[in-house]
Amino acid sequence: FIFGRFKIIRLLYKKYNFIKKKIFGRQIETLNNNYFDFNLDNQMILINLKKEGFYEGLRLNNNVLNDLINLANKSELVSQRSKKKFASFEEANNFDKKNDKPYCLFNLANPDLIKLVDKISRDKILLDLVESYLGNINKIDTRIQWSSVCEASDEWREANNQTVTFHYDVHDLNFVYIFFYLTDCDRNSGAHQLIRGSHLNKKFFKHLIGSVKQEEEKLEQDYNKNDFI
């Protein structure tokens, strides 16, 4: 959590993993799923990742997306906060509307859905892309989550394990996220917000030392407002 904040450590770890892959080969089984409708330009994606910190054009084809949605609709919902369970999205949303202590984020507990997400995570297209960025993949962690209709305050969400303030994650010495939205979203309904290029420009004492959480007003003093997207 400490060392992974620093770019030099991430670069050294990437070199180490690249050498490890050359010697031992890829340790994770790959699958040719054909889950994408188009050929991806890995070089272009890498340029975006390195320069801006993200790439927004990665999409699953409609067939696998529909399979995910159908399985999600048949899933039991388990609250991250208390492990309380709901049988459906409608049941969870109705509960939240009537209670002052809502459940805002759920894990989806459907064995068939978990299996499908695991297949997607080991898709050869994804693994080739990620390994060209990280050097080698040592482990994969998958999350299947649903945000309900929840009118809780930011303070409530923070107190119940939902980080809604600006922050950066350090899950390991080096890592990358791949997100797939199951439904359309916009700035008012579930979209993430980030600061373009901020992964290359963190001030040592202001951003790297201490808490990874930052107030938006203070970040606006360090980054161009147009890069908040």
mmCIF file of C-alpha atoms in Angstrom:
data_model
loop_
_atom_site.group_PDB
_atom_site.id
_atom_site.type_symbol
_atom_site.label_atom_id
_atom_site.label_comp_id
_atom_site.label_asym_id
_atom_site.label_seq_id
_atom_site.Cartn_x
_atom_site.Cartn_y
_atom_site.Cartn_z
ATOM 1 C CA PHE A 1 0.000 0.000 0.000
ATOM 2 C CA ILE A 2 2.933 2.341 0.654
ATOM 3 C CA PHE A 3 5.438 1.314 -2.023
ATOM 4 C CA GLY A 4 2.846 0.926 -4.793
ATOM 5 C CA ARG A 5 2.209 4.674 -4.685
ATOM 6 C CA PHE A 6 5.541 5.458 -6.329
ATOM 7 C CA LYS A 7 6.086 5.297 -10.069
ATOM 8 C CA ILE A 8 9.684 4.027 -9.823
ATOM 9 C CA ILE A 9 8.501 1.023 -7.773
ATOM 10 C CA ARG A 10 5.774 0.229 -10.310
ATOM 11 C CA LEU A 11 8.267 0.395 -13.181
ATOM 12 C CA LEU A 12 10.749 -1.870 -11.412
ATOM 13 C CA TYR A 13 7.999 -4.323 -10.558
ATOM 14 C CA LYS A 14 6.896 -4.340 -14.199
ATOM 15 C CA LYS A 15 10.446 -5.198 -15.296
ATOM 16 C CA TYR A 16 10.612 -7.968 -12.715
ATOM 17 C CA ASN A 17 7.310 -9.465 -13.923
ATOM 18 C CA PHE A 18 8.377 -9.208 -17.565
ATOM 19 C CA ILE A 19 11.535 -11.225 -16.823
ATOM 20 C CA LYS A 20 9.525 -13.702 -14.753
ATOM 21 C CA LYS A 21 7.147 -14.271 -17.670
ATOM 22 C CA LYS A 22 10.080 -14.820 -20.065
ATOM 23 C CA ILE A 23 11.452 -17.509 -17.766
ATOM 24 C CA PHE A 24 8.295 -19.258 -16.544
ATOM 25 C CA GLY A 25 5.708 -18.233 -19.142
ATOM 26 C CA ARG A 26 2.185 -17.012 -18.452
ATOM 27 C CA GLN A 27 0.855 -18.609 -15.268
ATOM 28 C CA ILE A 28 -2.841 -17.876 -15.858
ATOM 29 C CA GLU A 29 -4.918 -19.950 -18.268
ATOM 30 C CA THR A 30 -6.177 -17.942 -21.236
ATOM 31 C CA LEU A 31 -9.468 -18.404 -23.074
ATOM 32 C CA ASN A 32 -10.462 -17.472 -26.626
ATOM 33 C CA ASN A 33 -13.965 -16.257 -25.837
ATOM 34 C CA ASN A 34 -14.655 -13.898 -28.753
ATOM 35 C CA TYR A 35 -16.484 -11.582 -26.356
ATOM 36 C CA PHE A 36 -15.633 -8.442 -28.331
ATOM 37 C CA ASP A 37 -17.209 -7.203 -31.550
ATOM 38 C CA PHE A 38 -14.100 -5.565 -32.971
ATOM 39 C CA ASN A 39 -10.339 -5.852 -33.145
ATOM 40 C CA LEU A 40 -8.613 -3.780 -30.483
ATOM 41 C CA ASP A 41 -5.607 -1.637 -31.269
ATOM 42 C CA ASN A 42 -3.426 -2.558 -28.294
ATOM 43 C CA GLN A 43 -0.828 0.056 -29.141
ATOM 44 C CA MET A 44 -3.390 2.851 -29.175
ATOM 45 C CA ILE A 45 -4.897 1.640 -25.904
ATOM 46 C CA LEU A 46 -1.457 1.527 -24.277
ATOM 47 C CA ILE A 47 -0.713 5.067 -25.406
ATOM 48 C CA ASN A 48 -3.958 6.235 -23.765
ATOM 49 C CA LEU A 49 -3.278 4.303 -20.565
ATOM 50 C CA LYS A 50 0.232 5.676 -20.215
ATOM 51 C CA LYS A 51 -0.664 9.266 -21.094
ATOM 52 C CA GLU A 52 -4.143 9.724 -19.620
ATOM 53 C CA GLY A 53 -4.450 6.871 -17.132
ATOM 54 C CA PHE A 54 -7.508 5.293 -18.764
ATOM 55 C CA TYR A 55 -9.077 4.067 -22.009
ATOM 56 C CA GLU A 56 -12.850 4.269 -22.486
ATOM 57 C CA GLY A 57 -13.480 2.247 -25.654
ATOM 58 C CA LEU A 58 -13.377 -1.332 -24.344
ATOM 59 C CA ARG A 59 -16.807 -2.943 -24.743
ATOM 60 C CA LEU A 60 -18.281 -6.418 -24.599
ATOM 61 C CA ASN A 61 -20.452 -7.627 -27.465
ATOM 62 C CA ASN A 62 -24.220 -7.621 -27.052
ATOM 63 C CA ASN A 63 -24.521 -11.394 -26.638
ATOM 64 C CA VAL A 64 -22.296 -11.668 -23.565
ATOM 65 C CA LEU A 65 -23.658 -8.369 -22.202
ATOM 66 C CA ASN A 66 -27.207 -9.739 -22.377
ATOM 67 C CA ASP A 67 -26.057 -12.949 -20.686
ATOM 68 C CA LEU A 68 -24.534 -10.905 -17.859
ATOM 69 C CA ILE A 69 -27.699 -8.832 -17.409
ATOM 70 C CA ASN A 70 -29.964 -11.899 -17.422
ATOM 71 C CA LEU A 71 -27.813 -13.643 -14.814
ATOM 72 C CA ALA A 72 -27.596 -10.461 -12.742
ATOM 73 C CA ASN A 73 -31.391 -10.238 -12.692
ATOM 74 C CA LYS A 74 -31.483 -13.772 -11.258
ATOM 75 C CA SER A 75 -28.858 -13.048 -8.607
ATOM 76 C CA GLU A 76 -29.184 -12.717 -4.884
ATOM 77 C CA LEU A 77 -27.890 -9.349 -3.649
ATOM 78 C CA VAL A 78 -25.602 -9.302 -0.615
ATOM 79 C CA SER A 79 -24.900 -5.989 1.081
ATOM 80 C CA GLN A 80 -21.238 -5.104 1.448
ATOM 81 C CA ARG A 81 -22.021 -3.341 4.712
ATOM 82 C CA SER A 82 -23.852 -5.957 6.772
ATOM 83 C CA LYS A 83 -24.166 -9.032 4.514
ATOM 84 C CA LYS A 84 -27.950 -8.495 4.478
ATOM 85 C CA LYS A 85 -29.481 -10.328 1.514
ATOM 86 C CA PHE A 86 -32.169 -9.342 -0.978
ATOM 87 C CA ALA A 87 -33.759 -11.572 -3.587
ATOM 88 C CA SER A 88 -33.921 -8.931 -6.333
ATOM 89 C CA PHE A 89 -32.937 -5.401 -7.345
ATOM 90 C CA GLU A 90 -36.547 -4.299 -6.929
ATOM 91 C CA GLU A 91 -36.651 -5.586 -3.348
ATOM 92 C CA ALA A 92 -33.404 -3.784 -2.477
ATOM 93 C CA ASN A 93 -34.502 -0.530 -4.119
ATOM 94 C CA ASN A 94 -37.870 -0.598 -2.359
ATOM 95 C CA PHE A 95 -36.172 -1.172 0.988
ATOM 96 C CA ASP A 96 -33.857 1.791 0.432
ATOM 97 C CA LYS A 97 -36.731 4.124 -0.424
ATOM 98 C CA LYS A 98 -38.488 3.348 2.870
ATOM 99 C CA ASN A 99 -35.526 3.313 5.276
ATOM 100 C CA ASP A 100 -33.140 5.955 6.561
ATOM 101 C CA LYS A 101 -30.286 3.423 6.654
ATOM 102 C CA PRO A 102 -30.103 2.280 3.040
ATOM 103 C CA TYR A 103 -27.962 -0.377 1.418
ATOM 104 C CA CYS A 104 -26.193 1.322 -1.471
ATOM 105 C CA LEU A 105 -23.788 -1.294 -2.824
ATOM 106 C CA PHE A 106 -24.266 -5.017 -3.311
ATOM 107 C CA ASN A 107 -22.264 -8.015 -4.402
ATOM 108 C CA LEU A 108 -24.143 -10.327 -6.795
ATOM 109 C CA ALA A 109 -24.112 -13.934 -5.600
ATOM 110 C CA ASN A 110 -24.981 -16.126 -8.562
ATOM 111 C CA PRO A 111 -22.606 -19.054 -9.293
ATOM 112 C CA ASP A 112 -23.306 -18.963 -13.042
ATOM 113 C CA LEU A 113 -22.682 -15.216 -13.145
ATOM 114 C CA ILE A 114 -19.415 -15.645 -11.238
ATOM 115 C CA LYS A 115 -18.284 -18.322 -13.708
ATOM 116 C CA LEU A 116 -19.044 -16.094 -16.691
ATOM 117 C CA VAL A 117 -17.197 -13.127 -15.188
ATOM 118 C CA ASP A 118 -14.219 -15.395 -14.520
ATOM 119 C CA LYS A 119 -14.202 -16.401 -18.190
ATOM 120 C CA ILE A 120 -14.268 -12.749 -19.245
ATOM 121 C CA SER A 121 -11.378 -11.943 -16.893
ATOM 122 C CA ARG A 122 -9.210 -14.614 -18.552
ATOM 123 C CA ASP A 123 -10.033 -13.604 -22.112
ATOM 124 C CA LYS A 124 -6.858 -13.714 -24.191
ATOM 125 C CA ILE A 125 -7.537 -10.268 -25.663
ATOM 126 C CA LEU A 126 -7.713 -8.751 -22.182
ATOM 127 C CA LEU A 127 -4.713 -10.650 -20.834
ATOM 128 C CA ASP A 128 -2.530 -9.698 -23.810
ATOM 129 C CA LEU A 129 -3.522 -6.060 -23.362
ATOM 130 C CA VAL A 130 -2.973 -5.956 -19.611
ATOM 131 C CA GLU A 131 0.321 -7.840 -19.738
ATOM 132 C CA SER A 132 1.701 -5.388 -22.270
ATOM 133 C CA TYR A 133 0.994 -2.709 -19.639
ATOM 134 C CA LEU A 134 2.035 -4.577 -16.471
ATOM 135 C CA GLY A 135 4.684 -6.956 -17.803
ATOM 136 C CA ASN A 136 2.946 -10.059 -16.423
ATOM 137 C CA ILE A 137 -0.227 -10.940 -14.545
ATOM 138 C CA ASN A 138 0.243 -12.625 -11.180
ATOM 139 C CA LYS A 139 -3.382 -12.684 -10.048
ATOM 140 C CA ILE A 140 -6.878 -11.594 -11.055
ATOM 141 C CA ASP A 141 -9.523 -10.287 -8.673
ATOM 142 C CA THR A 142 -13.079 -10.001 -10.028
ATOM 143 C CA ARG A 143 -15.937 -7.949 -8.563
ATOM 144 C CA ILE A 144 -19.603 -8.167 -9.546
ATOM 145 C CA GLN A 145 -21.379 -5.242 -7.931
ATOM 146 C CA TRP A 146 -24.622 -3.338 -8.198
ATOM 147 C CA SER A 147 -25.347 0.181 -6.982
ATOM 148 C CA SER A 148 -28.964 0.525 -5.912
ATOM 149 C CA VAL A 149 -31.265 3.550 -5.941
ATOM 150 C CA CYS A 150 -29.761 5.147 -2.859
ATOM 151 C CA GLU A 151 -30.171 8.713 -1.621
ATOM 152 C CA ALA A 152 -27.614 8.442 1.192
ATOM 153 C CA SER A 153 -25.232 11.315 1.830
ATOM 154 C CA ASP A 154 -21.549 11.150 0.978
ATOM 155 C CA GLU A 155 -20.823 10.966 4.718
ATOM 156 C CA TRP A 156 -23.052 7.909 5.060
ATOM 157 C CA ARG A 157 -21.451 6.208 2.079
ATOM 158 C CA GLU A 158 -17.933 6.878 3.367
ATOM 159 C CA ALA A 159 -18.835 5.473 6.781
ATOM 160 C CA ASN A 160 -20.164 2.315 5.113
ATOM 161 C CA ASN A 161 -17.202 1.361 2.945
ATOM 162 C CA GLN A 162 -18.034 3.316 -0.210
ATOM 163 C CA THR A 163 -15.292 5.732 -1.138
ATOM 164 C CA VAL A 164 -17.133 8.510 -2.961
ATOM 165 C CA THR A 165 -14.524 11.228 -2.407
ATOM 166 C CA PHE A 166 -11.534 11.616 -4.720
ATOM 167 C CA HIS A 167 -8.848 9.031 -3.989
ATOM 168 C CA TYR A 168 -6.421 6.710 -5.693
ATOM 169 C CA ASP A 169 -6.248 2.954 -5.168
ATOM 170 C CA VAL A 170 -3.131 0.959 -4.320
ATOM 171 C CA HIS A 171 -4.141 -2.688 -4.447
ATOM 172 C CA ASP A 172 -0.629 -3.955 -5.122
ATOM 173 C CA LEU A 173 2.798 -2.858 -6.286
ATOM 174 C CA ASN A 174 1.278 -2.553 -9.773
ATOM 175 C CA PHE A 175 -2.247 -3.185 -11.032
ATOM 176 C CA VAL A 176 -4.897 -2.135 -13.538
ATOM 177 C CA TYR A 177 -8.703 -2.026 -13.443
ATOM 178 C CA ILE A 178 -11.010 -3.119 -16.259
ATOM 179 C CA PHE A 179 -14.616 -1.973 -15.779
ATOM 180 C CA PHE A 180 -17.649 -3.085 -17.763
ATOM 181 C CA TYR A 181 -20.930 -1.294 -17.077
ATOM 182 C CA LEU A 182 -23.999 -3.525 -17.438
ATOM 183 C CA THR A 183 -26.379 -0.597 -17.952
ATOM 184 C CA ASP A 184 -26.019 2.856 -19.460
ATOM 185 C CA CYS A 185 -25.008 5.588 -17.053
ATOM 186 C CA ASP A 186 -24.208 9.294 -17.071
ATOM 187 C CA ARG A 187 -22.677 11.821 -14.662
ATOM 188 C CA ASN A 188 -25.756 11.594 -12.414
ATOM 189 C CA SER A 189 -26.298 7.833 -12.453
ATOM 190 C CA GLY A 190 -23.254 5.756 -11.657
ATOM 191 C CA ALA A 191 -20.392 7.043 -13.782
ATOM 192 C CA HIS A 192 -16.892 7.240 -12.336
ATOM 193 C CA GLN A 193 -15.054 10.551 -12.183
ATOM 194 C CA LEU A 194 -11.308 10.856 -12.572
ATOM 195 C CA ILE A 195 -8.564 13.373 -13.248
ATOM 196 C CA ARG A 196 -6.950 12.802 -16.605
ATOM 197 C CA GLY A 197 -3.178 12.289 -16.349
ATOM 198 C CA SER A 198 -3.045 12.606 -12.561
ATOM 199 C CA HIS A 199 -1.289 9.203 -12.303
ATOM 200 C CA LEU A 200 1.823 10.918 -13.706
ATOM 201 C CA ASN A 201 1.626 14.051 -11.597
ATOM 202 C CA LYS A 202 1.278 13.482 -7.870
ATOM 203 C CA LYS A 203 3.099 15.858 -5.551
ATOM 204 C CA PHE A 204 5.240 14.040 -2.998
ATOM 205 C CA PHE A 205 4.092 15.754 0.179
ATOM 206 C CA LYS A 206 0.549 16.673 -0.897
ATOM 207 C CA HIS A 207 -0.545 13.444 -2.595
ATOM 208 C CA LEU A 208 1.864 10.579 -1.940
ATOM 209 C CA ILE A 209 2.437 10.984 1.780
ATOM 210 C CA GLY A 210 -0.544 10.481 4.080
ATOM 211 C CA SER A 211 -4.106 9.676 3.092
ATOM 212 C CA VAL A 212 -4.950 8.682 -0.489
ATOM 213 C CA LYS A 213 -8.262 10.550 -0.119
ATOM 214 C CA GLN A 214 -8.283 14.161 -1.299
ATOM 215 C CA GLU A 215 -10.775 17.016 -1.246
ATOM 216 C CA GLU A 216 -11.959 18.126 -4.677
ATOM 217 C CA GLU A 217 -11.415 21.816 -3.888
ATOM 218 C CA LYS A 218 -7.755 21.187 -3.080
ATOM 219 C CA LEU A 219 -7.227 19.017 -6.149
ATOM 220 C CA GLU A 220 -8.571 21.809 -8.336
ATOM 221 C CA GLN A 221 -5.563 23.854 -7.205
ATOM 222 C CA ASP A 222 -3.181 21.180 -8.539
ATOM 223 C CA TYR A 223 -4.871 20.006 -11.747
ATOM 224 C CA ASN A 224 -6.546 21.608 -14.741
ATOM 225 C CA LYS A 225 -10.329 21.755 -14.262
ATOM 226 C CA ASN A 226 -10.798 20.458 -17.818
ATOM 227 C CA ASP A 227 -9.049 17.241 -16.801
ATOM 228 C CA PHE A 228 -11.791 16.383 -14.281
ATOM 229 C CA ILE A 229 -13.872 14.015 -16.426
#
